[in-house]
Coordinates of N, CA and C in Angstrom, one line a residue:
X1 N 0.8 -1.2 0.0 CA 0.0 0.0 0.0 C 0.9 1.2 0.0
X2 N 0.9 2.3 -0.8 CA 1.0 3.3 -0.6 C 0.8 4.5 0.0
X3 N 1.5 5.0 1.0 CA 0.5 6.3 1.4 C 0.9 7.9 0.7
X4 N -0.4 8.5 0.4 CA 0.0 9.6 0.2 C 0.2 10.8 0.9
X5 N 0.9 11.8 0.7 CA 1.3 12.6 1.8 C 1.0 14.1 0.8
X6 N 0.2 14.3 1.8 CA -0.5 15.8 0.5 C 0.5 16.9 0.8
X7 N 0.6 17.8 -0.3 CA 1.7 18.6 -0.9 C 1.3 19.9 0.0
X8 N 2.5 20.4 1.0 CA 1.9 21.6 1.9 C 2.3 23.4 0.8
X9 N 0.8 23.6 0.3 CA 1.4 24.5 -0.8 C 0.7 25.7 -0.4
X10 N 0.5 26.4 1.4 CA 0.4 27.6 1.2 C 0.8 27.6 2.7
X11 N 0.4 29.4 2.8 CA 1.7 29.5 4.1 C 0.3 29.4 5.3
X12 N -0.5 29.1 5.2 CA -1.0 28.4 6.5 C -0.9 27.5 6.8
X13 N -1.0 26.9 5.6 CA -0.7 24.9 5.9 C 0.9 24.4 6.7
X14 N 1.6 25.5 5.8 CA 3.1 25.1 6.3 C 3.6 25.6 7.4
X15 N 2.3 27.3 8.3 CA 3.1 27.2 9.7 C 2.5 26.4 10.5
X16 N 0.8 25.8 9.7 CA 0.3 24.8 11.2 C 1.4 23.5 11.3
X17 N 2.3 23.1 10.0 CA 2.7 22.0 10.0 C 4.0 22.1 11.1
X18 N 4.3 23.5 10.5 CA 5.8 24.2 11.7 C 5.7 23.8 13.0
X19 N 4.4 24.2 13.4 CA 4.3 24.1 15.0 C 4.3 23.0 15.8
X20 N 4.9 22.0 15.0 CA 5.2 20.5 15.5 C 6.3 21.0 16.2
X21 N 7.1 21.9 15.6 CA 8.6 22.2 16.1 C 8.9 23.3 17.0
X22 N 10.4 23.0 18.1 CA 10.7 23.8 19.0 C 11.3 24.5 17.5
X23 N 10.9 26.0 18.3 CA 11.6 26.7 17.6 C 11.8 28.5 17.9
X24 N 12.9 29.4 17.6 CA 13.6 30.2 18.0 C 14.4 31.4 17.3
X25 N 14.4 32.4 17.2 CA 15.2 33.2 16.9 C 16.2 33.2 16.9
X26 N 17.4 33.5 16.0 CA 18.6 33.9 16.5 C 18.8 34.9 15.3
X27 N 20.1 35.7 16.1 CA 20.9 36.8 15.0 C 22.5 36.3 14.9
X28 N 22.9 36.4 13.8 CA 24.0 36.1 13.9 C 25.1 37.4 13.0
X29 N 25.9 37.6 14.2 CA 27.0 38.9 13.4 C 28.5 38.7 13.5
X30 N 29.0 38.8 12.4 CA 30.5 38.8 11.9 C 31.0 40.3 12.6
X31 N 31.7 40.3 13.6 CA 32.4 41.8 13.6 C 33.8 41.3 13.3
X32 N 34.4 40.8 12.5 CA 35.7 40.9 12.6 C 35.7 41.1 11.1
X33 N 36.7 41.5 10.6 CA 36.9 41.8 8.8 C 37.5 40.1 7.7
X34 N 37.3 39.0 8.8 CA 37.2 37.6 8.3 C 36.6 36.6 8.6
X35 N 36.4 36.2 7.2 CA 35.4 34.9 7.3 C 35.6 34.2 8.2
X36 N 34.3 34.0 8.7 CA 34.1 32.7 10.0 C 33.1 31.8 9.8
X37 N 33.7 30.6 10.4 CA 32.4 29.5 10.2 C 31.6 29.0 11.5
X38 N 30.2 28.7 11.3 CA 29.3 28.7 12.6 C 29.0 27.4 11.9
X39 N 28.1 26.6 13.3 CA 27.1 25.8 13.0 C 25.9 26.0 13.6
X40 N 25.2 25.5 12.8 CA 23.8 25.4 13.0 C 22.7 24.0 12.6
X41 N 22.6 23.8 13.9 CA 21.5 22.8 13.9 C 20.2 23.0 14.1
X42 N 19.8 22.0 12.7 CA 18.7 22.5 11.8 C 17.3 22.1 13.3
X43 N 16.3 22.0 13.2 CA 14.9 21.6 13.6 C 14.5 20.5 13.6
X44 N 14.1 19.8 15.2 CA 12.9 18.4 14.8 C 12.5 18.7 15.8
X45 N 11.2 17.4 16.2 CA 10.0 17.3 17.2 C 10.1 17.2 18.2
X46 N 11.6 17.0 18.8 CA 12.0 16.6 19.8 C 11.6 15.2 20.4
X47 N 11.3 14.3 19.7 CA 11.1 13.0 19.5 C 12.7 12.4 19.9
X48 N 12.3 11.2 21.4 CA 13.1 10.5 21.5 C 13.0 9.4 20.6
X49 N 14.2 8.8 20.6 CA 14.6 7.6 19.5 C 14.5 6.8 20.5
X50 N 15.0 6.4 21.4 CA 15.1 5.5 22.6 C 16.7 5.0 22.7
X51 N 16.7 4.3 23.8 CA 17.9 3.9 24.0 C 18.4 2.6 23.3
X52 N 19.6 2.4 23.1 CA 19.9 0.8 22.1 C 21.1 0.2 23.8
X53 N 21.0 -0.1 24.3 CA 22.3 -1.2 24.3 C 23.1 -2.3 23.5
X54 N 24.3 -1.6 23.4 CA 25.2 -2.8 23.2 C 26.6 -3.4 23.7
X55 N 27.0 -4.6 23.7 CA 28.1 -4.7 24.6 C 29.1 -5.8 23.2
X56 N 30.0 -5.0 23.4 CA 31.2 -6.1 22.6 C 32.3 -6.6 23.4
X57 N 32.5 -8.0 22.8 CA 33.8 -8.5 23.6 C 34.6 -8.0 23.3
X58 N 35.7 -7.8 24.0 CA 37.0 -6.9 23.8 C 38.3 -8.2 24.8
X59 N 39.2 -7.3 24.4 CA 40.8 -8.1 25.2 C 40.7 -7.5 26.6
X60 N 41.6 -7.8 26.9 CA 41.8 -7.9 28.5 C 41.9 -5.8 29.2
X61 N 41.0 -5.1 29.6 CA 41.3 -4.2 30.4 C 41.7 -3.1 29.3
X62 N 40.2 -3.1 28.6 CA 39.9 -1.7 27.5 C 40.4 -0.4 28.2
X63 N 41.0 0.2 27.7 CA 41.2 1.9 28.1 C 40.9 3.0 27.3
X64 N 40.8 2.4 26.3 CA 40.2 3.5 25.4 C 39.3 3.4 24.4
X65 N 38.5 4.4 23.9 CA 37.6 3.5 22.7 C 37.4 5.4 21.8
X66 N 37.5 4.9 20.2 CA 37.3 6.0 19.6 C 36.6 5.3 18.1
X67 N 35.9 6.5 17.5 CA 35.3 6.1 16.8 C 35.9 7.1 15.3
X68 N 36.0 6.1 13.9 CA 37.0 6.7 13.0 C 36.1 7.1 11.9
X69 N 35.6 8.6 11.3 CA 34.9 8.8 10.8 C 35.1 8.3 9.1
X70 N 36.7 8.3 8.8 CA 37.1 8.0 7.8 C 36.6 6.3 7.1
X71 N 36.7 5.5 8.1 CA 36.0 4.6 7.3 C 34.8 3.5 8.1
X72 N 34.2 4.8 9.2 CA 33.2 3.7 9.8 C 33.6 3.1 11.1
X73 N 34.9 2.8 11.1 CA 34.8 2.0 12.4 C 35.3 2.5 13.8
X74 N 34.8 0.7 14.4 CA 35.1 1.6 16.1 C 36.7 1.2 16.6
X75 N 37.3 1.8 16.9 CA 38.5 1.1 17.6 C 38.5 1.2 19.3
X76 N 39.1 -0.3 20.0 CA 39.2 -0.2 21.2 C 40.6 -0.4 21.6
X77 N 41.2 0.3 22.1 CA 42.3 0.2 23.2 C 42.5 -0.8 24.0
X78 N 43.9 -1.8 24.3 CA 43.8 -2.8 25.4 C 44.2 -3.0 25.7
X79 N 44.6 -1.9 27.4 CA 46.2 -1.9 27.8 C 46.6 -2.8 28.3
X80 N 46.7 -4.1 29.1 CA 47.2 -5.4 29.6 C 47.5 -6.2 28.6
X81 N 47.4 -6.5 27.1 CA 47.4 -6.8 26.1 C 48.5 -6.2 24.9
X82 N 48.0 -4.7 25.2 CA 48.8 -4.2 23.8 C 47.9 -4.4 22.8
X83 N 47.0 -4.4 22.8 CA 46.3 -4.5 21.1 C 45.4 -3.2 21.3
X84 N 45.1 -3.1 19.8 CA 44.0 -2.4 19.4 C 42.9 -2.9 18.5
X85 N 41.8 -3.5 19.7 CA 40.8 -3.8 18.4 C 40.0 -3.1 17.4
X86 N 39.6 -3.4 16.2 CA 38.6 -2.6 15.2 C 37.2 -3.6 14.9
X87 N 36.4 -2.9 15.2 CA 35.0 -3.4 15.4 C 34.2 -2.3 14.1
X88 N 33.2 -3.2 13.3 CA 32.5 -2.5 12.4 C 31.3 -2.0 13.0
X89 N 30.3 -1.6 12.5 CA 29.0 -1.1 13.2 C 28.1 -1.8 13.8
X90 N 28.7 -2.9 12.7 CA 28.1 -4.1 13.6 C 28.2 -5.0 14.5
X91 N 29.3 -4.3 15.4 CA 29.8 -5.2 16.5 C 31.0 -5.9 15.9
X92 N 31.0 -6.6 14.7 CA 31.8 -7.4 14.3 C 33.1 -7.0 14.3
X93 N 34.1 -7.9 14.8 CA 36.1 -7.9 15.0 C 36.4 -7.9 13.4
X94 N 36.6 -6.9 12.8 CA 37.0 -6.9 12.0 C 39.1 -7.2 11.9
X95 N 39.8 -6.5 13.1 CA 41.5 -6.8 12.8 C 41.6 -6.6 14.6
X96 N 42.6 -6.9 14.9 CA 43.4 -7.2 15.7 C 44.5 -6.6 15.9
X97 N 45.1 -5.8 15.9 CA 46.2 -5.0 15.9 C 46.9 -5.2 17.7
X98 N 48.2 -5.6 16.8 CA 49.2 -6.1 18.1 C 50.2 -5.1 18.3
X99 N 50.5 -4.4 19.1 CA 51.1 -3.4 19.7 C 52.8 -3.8 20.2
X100 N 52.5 -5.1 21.0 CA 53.8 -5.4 21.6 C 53.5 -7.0 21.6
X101 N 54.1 -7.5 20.8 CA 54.3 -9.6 20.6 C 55.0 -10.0 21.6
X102 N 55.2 -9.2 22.8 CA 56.2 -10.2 23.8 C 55.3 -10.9 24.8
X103 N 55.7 -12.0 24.8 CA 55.0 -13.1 26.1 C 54.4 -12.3 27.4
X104 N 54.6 -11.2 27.7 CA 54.1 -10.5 28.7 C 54.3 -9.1 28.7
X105 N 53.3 -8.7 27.8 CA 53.9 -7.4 26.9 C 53.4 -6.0 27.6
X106 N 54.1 -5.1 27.1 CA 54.8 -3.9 28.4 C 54.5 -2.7 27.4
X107 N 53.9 -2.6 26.4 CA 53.6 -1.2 25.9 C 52.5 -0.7 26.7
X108 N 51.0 -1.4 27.0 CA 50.6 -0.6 28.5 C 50.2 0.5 27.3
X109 N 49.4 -0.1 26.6 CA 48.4 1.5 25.8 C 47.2 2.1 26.5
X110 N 47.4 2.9 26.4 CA 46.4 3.8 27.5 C 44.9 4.9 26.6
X111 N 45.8 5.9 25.0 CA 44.7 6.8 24.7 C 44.9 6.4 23.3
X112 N 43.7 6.5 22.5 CA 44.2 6.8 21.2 C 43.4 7.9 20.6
X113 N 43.8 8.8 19.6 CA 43.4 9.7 18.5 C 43.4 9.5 17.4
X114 N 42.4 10.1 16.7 CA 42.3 9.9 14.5 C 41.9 11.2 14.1
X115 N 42.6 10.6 12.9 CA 42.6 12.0 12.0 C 41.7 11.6 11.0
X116 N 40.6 12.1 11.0 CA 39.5 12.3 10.6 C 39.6 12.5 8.9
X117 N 40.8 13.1 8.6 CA 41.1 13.5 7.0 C 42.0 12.5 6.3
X118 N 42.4 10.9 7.5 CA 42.8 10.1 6.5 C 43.1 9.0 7.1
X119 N 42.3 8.9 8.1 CA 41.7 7.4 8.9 C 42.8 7.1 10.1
X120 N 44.4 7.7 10.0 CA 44.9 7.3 10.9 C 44.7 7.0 12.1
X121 N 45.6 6.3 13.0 CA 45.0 6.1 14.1 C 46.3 6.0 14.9
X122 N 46.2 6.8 16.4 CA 47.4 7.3 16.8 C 47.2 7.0 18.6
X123 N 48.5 5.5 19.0 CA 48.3 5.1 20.0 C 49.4 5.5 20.9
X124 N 49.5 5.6 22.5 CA 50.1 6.1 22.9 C 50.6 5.0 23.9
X125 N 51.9 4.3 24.5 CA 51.9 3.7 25.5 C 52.3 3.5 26.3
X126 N 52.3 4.0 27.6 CA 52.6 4.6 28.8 C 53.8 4.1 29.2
X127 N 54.0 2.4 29.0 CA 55.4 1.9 29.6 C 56.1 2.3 28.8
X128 N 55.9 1.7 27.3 CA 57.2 1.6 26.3 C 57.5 3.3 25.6
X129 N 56.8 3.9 25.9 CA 57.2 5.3 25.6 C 57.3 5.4 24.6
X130 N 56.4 5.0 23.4 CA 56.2 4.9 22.2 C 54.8 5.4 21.9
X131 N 55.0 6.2 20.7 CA 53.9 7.0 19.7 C 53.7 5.5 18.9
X132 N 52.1 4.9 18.8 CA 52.2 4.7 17.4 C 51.5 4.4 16.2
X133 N 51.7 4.4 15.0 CA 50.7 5.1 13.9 C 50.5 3.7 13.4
X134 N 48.7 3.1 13.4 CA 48.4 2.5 12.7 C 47.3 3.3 11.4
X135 N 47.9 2.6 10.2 CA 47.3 3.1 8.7 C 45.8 2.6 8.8
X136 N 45.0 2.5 7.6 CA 44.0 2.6 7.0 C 43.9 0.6 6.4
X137 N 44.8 0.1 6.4 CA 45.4 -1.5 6.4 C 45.4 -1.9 7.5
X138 N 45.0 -1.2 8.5 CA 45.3 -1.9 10.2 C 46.5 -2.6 10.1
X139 N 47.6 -1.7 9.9 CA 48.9 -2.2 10.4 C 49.9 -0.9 11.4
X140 N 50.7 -1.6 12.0 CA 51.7 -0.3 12.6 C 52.4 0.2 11.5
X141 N 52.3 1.0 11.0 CA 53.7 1.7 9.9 C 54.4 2.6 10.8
X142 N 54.3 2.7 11.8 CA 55.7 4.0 12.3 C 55.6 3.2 14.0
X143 N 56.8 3.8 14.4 CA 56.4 4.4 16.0 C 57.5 5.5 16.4
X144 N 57.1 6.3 17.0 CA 58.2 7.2 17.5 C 58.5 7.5 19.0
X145 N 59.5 7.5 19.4 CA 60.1 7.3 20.5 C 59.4 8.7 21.8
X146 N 58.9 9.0 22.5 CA 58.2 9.5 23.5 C 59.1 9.3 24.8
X147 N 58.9 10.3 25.6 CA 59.5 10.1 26.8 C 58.7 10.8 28.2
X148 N 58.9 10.4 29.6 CA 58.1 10.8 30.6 C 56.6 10.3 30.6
X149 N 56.1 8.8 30.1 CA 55.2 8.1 30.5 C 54.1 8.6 29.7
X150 N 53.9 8.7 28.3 CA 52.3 9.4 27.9 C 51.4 8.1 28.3
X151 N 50.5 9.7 28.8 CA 49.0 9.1 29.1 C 48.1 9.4 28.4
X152 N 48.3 10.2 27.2 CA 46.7 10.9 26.8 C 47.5 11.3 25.7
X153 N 46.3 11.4 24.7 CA 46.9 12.0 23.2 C 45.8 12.5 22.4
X154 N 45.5 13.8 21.8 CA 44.8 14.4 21.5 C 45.0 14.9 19.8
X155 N 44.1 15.0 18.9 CA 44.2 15.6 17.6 C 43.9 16.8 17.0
X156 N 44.9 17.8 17.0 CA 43.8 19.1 16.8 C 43.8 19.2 15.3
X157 N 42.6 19.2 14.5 CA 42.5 19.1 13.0 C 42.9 20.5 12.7
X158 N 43.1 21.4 13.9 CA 43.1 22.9 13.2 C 44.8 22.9 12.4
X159 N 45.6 22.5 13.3 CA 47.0 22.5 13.0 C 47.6 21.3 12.6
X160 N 46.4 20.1 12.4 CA 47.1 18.6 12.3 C 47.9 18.1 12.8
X161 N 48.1 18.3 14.1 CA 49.2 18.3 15.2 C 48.9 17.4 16.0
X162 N 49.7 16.5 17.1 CA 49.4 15.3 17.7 C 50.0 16.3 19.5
X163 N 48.8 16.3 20.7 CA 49.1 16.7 21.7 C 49.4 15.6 22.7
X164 N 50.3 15.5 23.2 CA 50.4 14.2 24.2 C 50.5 14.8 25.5
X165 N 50.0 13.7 26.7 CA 50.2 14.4 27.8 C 50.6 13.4 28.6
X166 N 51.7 13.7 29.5 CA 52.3 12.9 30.3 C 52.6 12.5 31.6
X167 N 52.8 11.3 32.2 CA 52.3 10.9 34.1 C 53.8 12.1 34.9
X168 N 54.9 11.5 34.3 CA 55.7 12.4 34.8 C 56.5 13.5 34.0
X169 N 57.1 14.4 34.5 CA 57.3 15.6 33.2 C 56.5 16.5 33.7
X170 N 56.9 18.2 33.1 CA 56.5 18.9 33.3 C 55.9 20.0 31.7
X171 N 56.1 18.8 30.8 CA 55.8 19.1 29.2 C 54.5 18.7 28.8
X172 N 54.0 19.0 27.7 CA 53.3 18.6 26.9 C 53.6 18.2 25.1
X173 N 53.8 17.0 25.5 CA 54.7 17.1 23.7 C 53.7 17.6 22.5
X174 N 54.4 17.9 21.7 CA 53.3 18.2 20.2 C 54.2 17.4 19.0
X175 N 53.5 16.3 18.4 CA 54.2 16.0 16.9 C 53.4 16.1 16.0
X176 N 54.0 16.5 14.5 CA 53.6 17.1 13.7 C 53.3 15.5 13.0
X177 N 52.1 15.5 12.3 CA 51.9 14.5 11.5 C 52.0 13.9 10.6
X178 N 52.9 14.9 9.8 CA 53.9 14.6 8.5 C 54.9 13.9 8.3
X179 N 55.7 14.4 9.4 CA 57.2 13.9 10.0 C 57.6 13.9 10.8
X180 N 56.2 13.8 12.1 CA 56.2 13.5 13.8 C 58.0 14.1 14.3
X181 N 58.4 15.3 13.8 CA 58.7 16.2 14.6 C 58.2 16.6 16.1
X182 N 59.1 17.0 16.8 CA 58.2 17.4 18.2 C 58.8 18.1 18.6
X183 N 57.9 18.9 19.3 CA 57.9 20.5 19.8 C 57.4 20.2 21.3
X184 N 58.6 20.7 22.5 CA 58.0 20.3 23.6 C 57.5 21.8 24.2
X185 N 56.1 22.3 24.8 CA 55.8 22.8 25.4 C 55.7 22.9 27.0
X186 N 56.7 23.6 27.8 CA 56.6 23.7 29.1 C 55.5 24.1 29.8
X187 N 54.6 23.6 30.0 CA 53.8 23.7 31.1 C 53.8 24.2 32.8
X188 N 54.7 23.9 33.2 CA 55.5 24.6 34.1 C 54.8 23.1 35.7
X189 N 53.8 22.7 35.4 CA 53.5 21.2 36.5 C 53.2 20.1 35.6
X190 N 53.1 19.1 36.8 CA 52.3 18.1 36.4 C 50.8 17.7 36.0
X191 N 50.2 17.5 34.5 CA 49.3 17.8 34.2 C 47.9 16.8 34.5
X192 N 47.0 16.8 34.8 CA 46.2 16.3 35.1 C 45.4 15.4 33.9
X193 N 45.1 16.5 32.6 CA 44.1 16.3 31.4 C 44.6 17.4 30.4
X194 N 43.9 16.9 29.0 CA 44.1 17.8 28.1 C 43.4 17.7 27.3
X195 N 42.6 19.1 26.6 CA 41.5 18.8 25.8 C 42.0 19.9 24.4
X196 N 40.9 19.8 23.1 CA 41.3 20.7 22.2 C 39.6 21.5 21.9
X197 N 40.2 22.9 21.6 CA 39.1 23.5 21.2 C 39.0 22.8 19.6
X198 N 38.2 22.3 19.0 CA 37.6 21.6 17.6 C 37.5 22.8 17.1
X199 N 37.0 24.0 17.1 CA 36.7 25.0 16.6 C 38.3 25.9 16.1
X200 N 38.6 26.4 17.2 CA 39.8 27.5 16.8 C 41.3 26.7 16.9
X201 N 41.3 25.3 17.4 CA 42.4 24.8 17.2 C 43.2 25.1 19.1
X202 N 42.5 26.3 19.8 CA 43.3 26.3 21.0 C 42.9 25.2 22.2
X203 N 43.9 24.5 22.8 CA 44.1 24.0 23.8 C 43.8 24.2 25.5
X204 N 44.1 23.5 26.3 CA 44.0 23.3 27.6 C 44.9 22.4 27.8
X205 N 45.1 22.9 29.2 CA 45.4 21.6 30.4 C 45.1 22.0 31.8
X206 N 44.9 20.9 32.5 CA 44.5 21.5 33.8 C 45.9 20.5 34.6
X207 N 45.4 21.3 35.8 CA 46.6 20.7 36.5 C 46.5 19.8 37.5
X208 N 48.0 18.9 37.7 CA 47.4 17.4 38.7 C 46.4 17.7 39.8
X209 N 46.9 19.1 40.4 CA 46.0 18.8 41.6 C 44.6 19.8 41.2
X210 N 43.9 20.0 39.9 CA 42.8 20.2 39.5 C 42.4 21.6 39.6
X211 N 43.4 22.5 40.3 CA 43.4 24.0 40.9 C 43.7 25.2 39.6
X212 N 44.1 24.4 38.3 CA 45.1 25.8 37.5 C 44.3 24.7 36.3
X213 N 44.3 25.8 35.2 CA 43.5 25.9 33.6 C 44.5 26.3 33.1
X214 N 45.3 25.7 32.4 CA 46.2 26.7 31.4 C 45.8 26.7 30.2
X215 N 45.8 28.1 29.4 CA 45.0 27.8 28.2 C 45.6 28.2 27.0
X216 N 45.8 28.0 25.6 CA 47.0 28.2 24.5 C 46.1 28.2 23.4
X217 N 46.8 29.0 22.5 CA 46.2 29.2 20.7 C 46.9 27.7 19.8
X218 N 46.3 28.0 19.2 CA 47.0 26.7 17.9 C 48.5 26.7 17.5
X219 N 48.8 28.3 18.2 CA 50.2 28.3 17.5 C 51.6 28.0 19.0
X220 N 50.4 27.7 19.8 CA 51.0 27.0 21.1 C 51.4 28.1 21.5
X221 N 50.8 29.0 21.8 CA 51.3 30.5 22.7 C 50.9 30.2 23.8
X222 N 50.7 30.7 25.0 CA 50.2 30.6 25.8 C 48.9 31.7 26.0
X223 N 47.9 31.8 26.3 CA 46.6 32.7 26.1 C 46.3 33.3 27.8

């Protein structure tokens, strides 16, 4: 059966139909003399979808989980292991990615990040003090040497730059993702967290004992 859906062709029909929706004013103004970009999210009914549960098996003591816009999938982190699993949408183990092959293995991966403009995927691991770059093949093609324990690793798309944050140290490394160069930024403590503005490219860190915000531009100034 077909159903028809009659054609809304005047402006009474189409604001009774409007009034299904929250809806709102805004103004929006450029005062600076360059282009800027905003978003805007469009209208609906405010209709819940409901909730899904799902649970996938994973390796031994998940730490991290990120999702890769470039080709769909999910990746999980698995620090007692060393692997990184890749899971499709549909739950399904697509690869297995082994980190460290030794009988009782010590890389101790903790965060990962992706670059959204070409699927990589970027692990960090707290013992072996190694960066490292799995491709779009689910294989390791690089690692680079890290030092002072990374815990955390962040992608800022504004500068294409890799932020790592570390247990001990008083740095925040930055490698470049062409030719993982690195640029160490003093921070002046020990850092707690580290997050990226998505928008302007500027940074944060807060501090171990949760009291200090330090905050930076893309070009790693300090703000």
């Amino acid at each position: 059966m077909m159903e028809l859906i009659p054609h809304i062709d005047s402006y009474t029909r189409r604001n009774r139909f409007l009034q299904q929706f929250d809806t709102t004013q805004i103004t929006l103004r450029n005062t600076t003399a360059e282009e800027q970009w905003i978003k805007v999210w469009g209208a609906n009914e405010g209709k819940l979808s409901g909730t899904q549960q799902r649970t996938i098996s994973t390796d031994t003591y998940p730490q991290a989980i990120a999702f890769n816009p470039f080709n769909g999938l999910l990746y999980v982190v698995n620090q007692l292991v060393a692997t990184v699993q890749i899971f499709d949408q549909q739950d399904h183990l697509v690869k297995t990615v082994v980190l460290d092959s030794a009988l009782v293995p010590s890389a101790s991966p903790t965060s990962i990040a992706i670059n959204p403009d070409n699927g990589n995927a970027y692990v960090v691991g707290s013992l072996s003090d190694q960066l490292y770059l799995i491709d779009n093949n689910f294989e390791v093609v690089n690692t680079i040497a890290l030092e002072d324990r990374p815990i955390e690793i962040q992608y800022n798309a504004i500068n294409r730059k890799l932020y790592i944050q570390h247990i001990v140290g008083k740095t925040i490394t930055i490698a470049e993702t062409n030719d993982f160069s690195i640029e160490l930024v003093d921070v002046a403590h020990l850092q707690k967290d580290i997050t990226i503005n998505e928008v302007n490219g500027k940074w944060a860190v807060v501090s171990e004992d949760g009291k200090t915000i330090k905050i930076y531009n893309s070009s790693n100034q300090p703000l």
